JSON list of C-alpha atoms in Angstrom, two decimals:
[
{"chain": "A", "resi": 1, "resn": "UNK", "atom": "CA", "xyz": [-7.60, 15.97, 9.13]},
{"chain": "A", "resi": 2, "resn": "UNK", "atom": "CA", "xyz": [-7.34, 12.24, 10.85]},
{"chain": "A", "resi": 3, "resn": "UNK", "atom": "CA", "xyz": [-9.95, 11.34, 13.63]},
{"chain": "A", "resi": 4, "resn": "UNK", "atom": "CA", "xyz": [-8.23, 8.92, 16.25]},
{"chain": "A", "resi": 5, "resn": "UNK", "atom": "CA", "xyz": [-11.45, 7.09, 17.16]},
{"chain": "A", "resi": 6, "resn": "UNK", "atom": "CA", "xyz": [-13.22, 6.27, 14.29]},
{"chain": "A", "resi": 7, "resn": "UNK", "atom": "CA", "xyz": [-13.96, 2.10, 14.01]},
{"chain": "A", "resi": 8, "resn": "UNK", "atom": "CA", "xyz": [-15.40, 0.30, 11.18]},
{"chain": "A", "resi": 9, "resn": "UNK", "atom": "CA", "xyz": [-18.04, -1.58, 11.08]},
{"chain": "A", "resi": 10, "resn": "UNK", "atom": "CA", "xyz": [-21.00, -3.41, 8.96]},
{"chain": "A", "resi": 11, "resn": "UNK", "atom": "CA", "xyz": [-22.97, -0.62, 9.37]},
{"chain": "A", "resi": 12, "resn": "UNK", "atom": "CA", "xyz": [-20.67, 2.60, 8.63]},
{"chain": "A", "resi": 13, "resn": "UNK", "atom": "CA", "xyz": [-19.45, -0.03, 5.75]},
{"chain": "A", "resi": 14, "resn": "UNK", "atom": "CA", "xyz": [-22.98, -0.72, 3.95]},
{"chain": "A", "resi": 15, "resn": "UNK", "atom": "CA", "xyz": [-23.40, 2.94, 4.28]},
{"chain": "A", "resi": 16, "resn": "UNK", "atom": "CA", "xyz": [-21.22, 4.42, 2.21]},
{"chain": "A", "resi": 17, "resn": "UNK", "atom": "CA", "xyz": [-22.02, 5.48, -1.66]},
{"chain": "A", "resi": 18, "resn": "UNK", "atom": "CA", "xyz": [-21.83, 3.17, -4.13]},
{"chain": "A", "resi": 19, "resn": "UNK", "atom": "CA", "xyz": [-18.09, 3.07, -5.55]},
{"chain": "A", "resi": 20, "resn": "UNK", "atom": "CA", "xyz": [-16.24, 4.70, -2.13]},
{"chain": "A", "resi": 21, "resn": "UNK", "atom": "CA", "xyz": [-14.64, 1.13, -1.20]},
{"chain": "A", "resi": 22, "resn": "UNK", "atom": "CA", "xyz": [-12.58, 1.10, -4.84]},
{"chain": "A", "resi": 23, "resn": "UNK", "atom": "CA", "xyz": [-12.24, 4.43, -5.00]},
{"chain": "A", "resi": 24, "resn": "UNK", "atom": "CA", "xyz": [-10.32, 4.55, -1.89]},
{"chain": "A", "resi": 25, "resn": "UNK", "atom": "CA", "xyz": [-8.79, 1.45, -2.61]},
{"chain": "A", "resi": 26, "resn": "UNK", "atom": "CA", "xyz": [-6.93, 3.15, -6.09]},
{"chain": "A", "resi": 27, "resn": "UNK", "atom": "CA", "xyz": [-6.40, 6.31, -3.66]},
{"chain": "A", "resi": 28, "resn": "UNK", "atom": "CA", "xyz": [-4.50, 4.60, -1.00]},
{"chain": "A", "resi": 29, "resn": "UNK", "atom": "CA", "xyz": [-2.63, 2.47, -3.71]},
{"chain": "A", "resi": 30, "resn": "UNK", "atom": "CA", "xyz": [-3.92, -1.09, -1.86]},
{"chain": "A", "resi": 31, "resn": "UNK", "atom": "CA", "xyz": [-3.99, -4.54, -4.18]},
{"chain": "A", "resi": 32, "resn": "UNK", "atom": "CA", "xyz": [-7.17, -5.41, -3.17]},
{"chain": "A", "resi": 33, "resn": "UNK", "atom": "CA", "xyz": [-10.87, -3.75, -2.56]},
{"chain": "A", "resi": 34, "resn": "UNK", "atom": "CA", "xyz": [-11.26, -6.51, 0.23]},
{"chain": "A", "resi": 35, "resn": "UNK", "atom": "CA", "xyz": [-8.71, -5.02, 2.34]},
{"chain": "A", "resi": 36, "resn": "UNK", "atom": "CA", "xyz": [-10.39, -1.66, 2.30]},
{"chain": "A", "resi": 37, "resn": "UNK", "atom": "CA", "xyz": [-14.04, -3.54, 2.91]},
{"chain": "A", "resi": 38, "resn": "UNK", "atom": "CA", "xyz": [-12.46, -5.55, 5.69]},
{"chain": "A", "resi": 39, "resn": "UNK", "atom": "CA", "xyz": [-11.00, -2.37, 7.21]},
{"chain": "A", "resi": 40, "resn": "UNK", "atom": "CA", "xyz": [-14.22, -0.22, 6.72]},
{"chain": "A", "resi": 41, "resn": "UNK", "atom": "CA", "xyz": [-16.09, -2.76, 8.40]},
{"chain": "A", "resi": 42, "resn": "UNK", "atom": "CA", "xyz": [-14.45, -3.32, 11.33]},
{"chain": "A", "resi": 43, "resn": "UNK", "atom": "CA", "xyz": [-12.62, -6.83, 10.68]},
{"chain": "A", "resi": 44, "resn": "UNK", "atom": "CA", "xyz": [-9.15, -5.80, 10.12]},
{"chain": "A", "resi": 45, "resn": "UNK", "atom": "CA", "xyz": [-6.52, -3.01, 12.23]},
{"chain": "A", "resi": 46, "resn": "UNK", "atom": "CA", "xyz": [-8.32, 0.33, 10.51]},
{"chain": "A", "resi": 47, "resn": "UNK", "atom": "CA", "xyz": [-5.22, 2.68, 8.71]},
{"chain": "A", "resi": 48, "resn": "UNK", "atom": "CA", "xyz": [-7.00, 6.07, 10.37]},
{"chain": "A", "resi": 49, "resn": "UNK", "atom": "CA", "xyz": [-6.33, 7.71, 7.28]},
{"chain": "A", "resi": 50, "resn": "UNK", "atom": "CA", "xyz": [-8.51, 5.38, 5.06]},
{"chain": "A", "resi": 51, "resn": "UNK", "atom": "CA", "xyz": [-11.43, 5.58, 7.74]},
{"chain": "A", "resi": 52, "resn": "UNK", "atom": "CA", "xyz": [-11.18, 9.58, 7.87]},
{"chain": "A", "resi": 53, "resn": "UNK", "atom": "CA", "xyz": [-11.13, 9.64, 4.02]},
{"chain": "A", "resi": 54, "resn": "UNK", "atom": "CA", "xyz": [-14.39, 7.14, 3.96]},
{"chain": "A", "resi": 55, "resn": "UNK", "atom": "CA", "xyz": [-15.95, 9.47, 7.10]},
{"chain": "A", "resi": 56, "resn": "UNK", "atom": "CA", "xyz": [-15.43, 12.97, 4.65]},
{"chain": "A", "resi": 57, "resn": "UNK", "atom": "CA", "xyz": [-16.91, 10.52, 1.43]},
{"chain": "A", "resi": 58, "resn": "UNK", "atom": "CA", "xyz": [-20.37, 9.48, 3.43]},
{"chain": "A", "resi": 59, "resn": "UNK", "atom": "CA", "xyz": [-20.36, 13.02, 4.86]},
{"chain": "A", "resi": 60, "resn": "UNK", "atom": "CA", "xyz": [-19.95, 14.73, 1.76]},
{"chain": "A", "resi": 61, "resn": "UNK", "atom": "CA", "xyz": [-22.70, 12.00, -0.42]},
{"chain": "A", "resi": 62, "resn": "UNK", "atom": "CA", "xyz": [-25.27, 12.84, 2.77]},
{"chain": "A", "resi": 63, "resn": "UNK", "atom": "CA", "xyz": [-25.12, 16.65, 2.72]},
{"chain": "A", "resi": 64, "resn": "UNK", "atom": "CA", "xyz": [-26.38, 16.53, -0.87]},
{"chain": "A", "resi": 65, "resn": "UNK", "atom": "CA", "xyz": [-29.07, 15.01, 0.05]},
{"chain": "A", "resi": 66, "resn": "UNK", "atom": "CA", "xyz": [-28.82, 12.66, -3.02]},
{"chain": "A", "resi": 67, "resn": "UNK", "atom": "CA", "xyz": [-30.53, 10.00, -1.79]},
{"chain": "A", "resi": 68, "resn": "UNK", "atom": "CA", "xyz": [-33.55, 12.31, -0.63]},
{"chain": "A", "resi": 69, "resn": "UNK", "atom": "CA", "xyz": [-33.46, 13.39, -4.42]},
{"chain": "A", "resi": 70, "resn": "UNK", "atom": "CA", "xyz": [-33.27, 10.31, -6.01]},
{"chain": "A", "resi": 71, "resn": "UNK", "atom": "CA", "xyz": [-36.74, 9.28, -4.19]},
{"chain": "A", "resi": 72, "resn": "UNK", "atom": "CA", "xyz": [-38.25, 12.65, -5.22]},
{"chain": "A", "resi": 73, "resn": "UNK", "atom": "CA", "xyz": [-37.47, 12.33, -9.13]},
{"chain": "A", "resi": 74, "resn": "UNK", "atom": "CA", "xyz": [-38.49, 8.24, -9.00]},
{"chain": "A", "resi": 75, "resn": "UNK", "atom": "CA", "xyz": [-41.13, 9.31, -7.58]},
{"chain": "A", "resi": 76, "resn": "UNK", "atom": "CA", "xyz": [-42.83, 12.10, -10.10]},
{"chain": "A", "resi": 77, "resn": "UNK", "atom": "CA", "xyz": [-41.79, 9.70, -13.02]},
{"chain": "A", "resi": 78, "resn": "UNK", "atom": "CA", "xyz": [-43.84, 6.66, -11.16]},
{"chain": "A", "resi": 79, "resn": "UNK", "atom": "CA", "xyz": [-46.86, 8.92, -10.49]},
{"chain": "A", "resi": 80, "resn": "UNK", "atom": "CA", "xyz": [-46.46, 9.78, -14.13]},
{"chain": "A", "resi": 81, "resn": "UNK", "atom": "CA", "xyz": [-46.18, 13.74, -13.57]},
{"chain": "A", "resi": 82, "resn": "UNK", "atom": "CA", "xyz": [-43.52, 14.17, -15.75]},
{"chain": "A", "resi": 83, "resn": "UNK", "atom": "CA", "xyz": [-44.06, 12.53, -19.52]}
]
């Protein structure tokens, strides 16, 4: 489902998981990741499907709690709790 009010921004682009722009570029058949990056960053006219795809990926990433889990794992190793 495509939302009509999605807007790109620098903040949105930077919030995406690593590699998302490259994956979206390939999935939609764009020749350059910079085109997708500019759309997601709000510098080019957005393709609503690209914007929705990026939003869906971000939501899935956020819901799985990866960042929180990664921080906990690194903290555990840093504190020497696992050897």
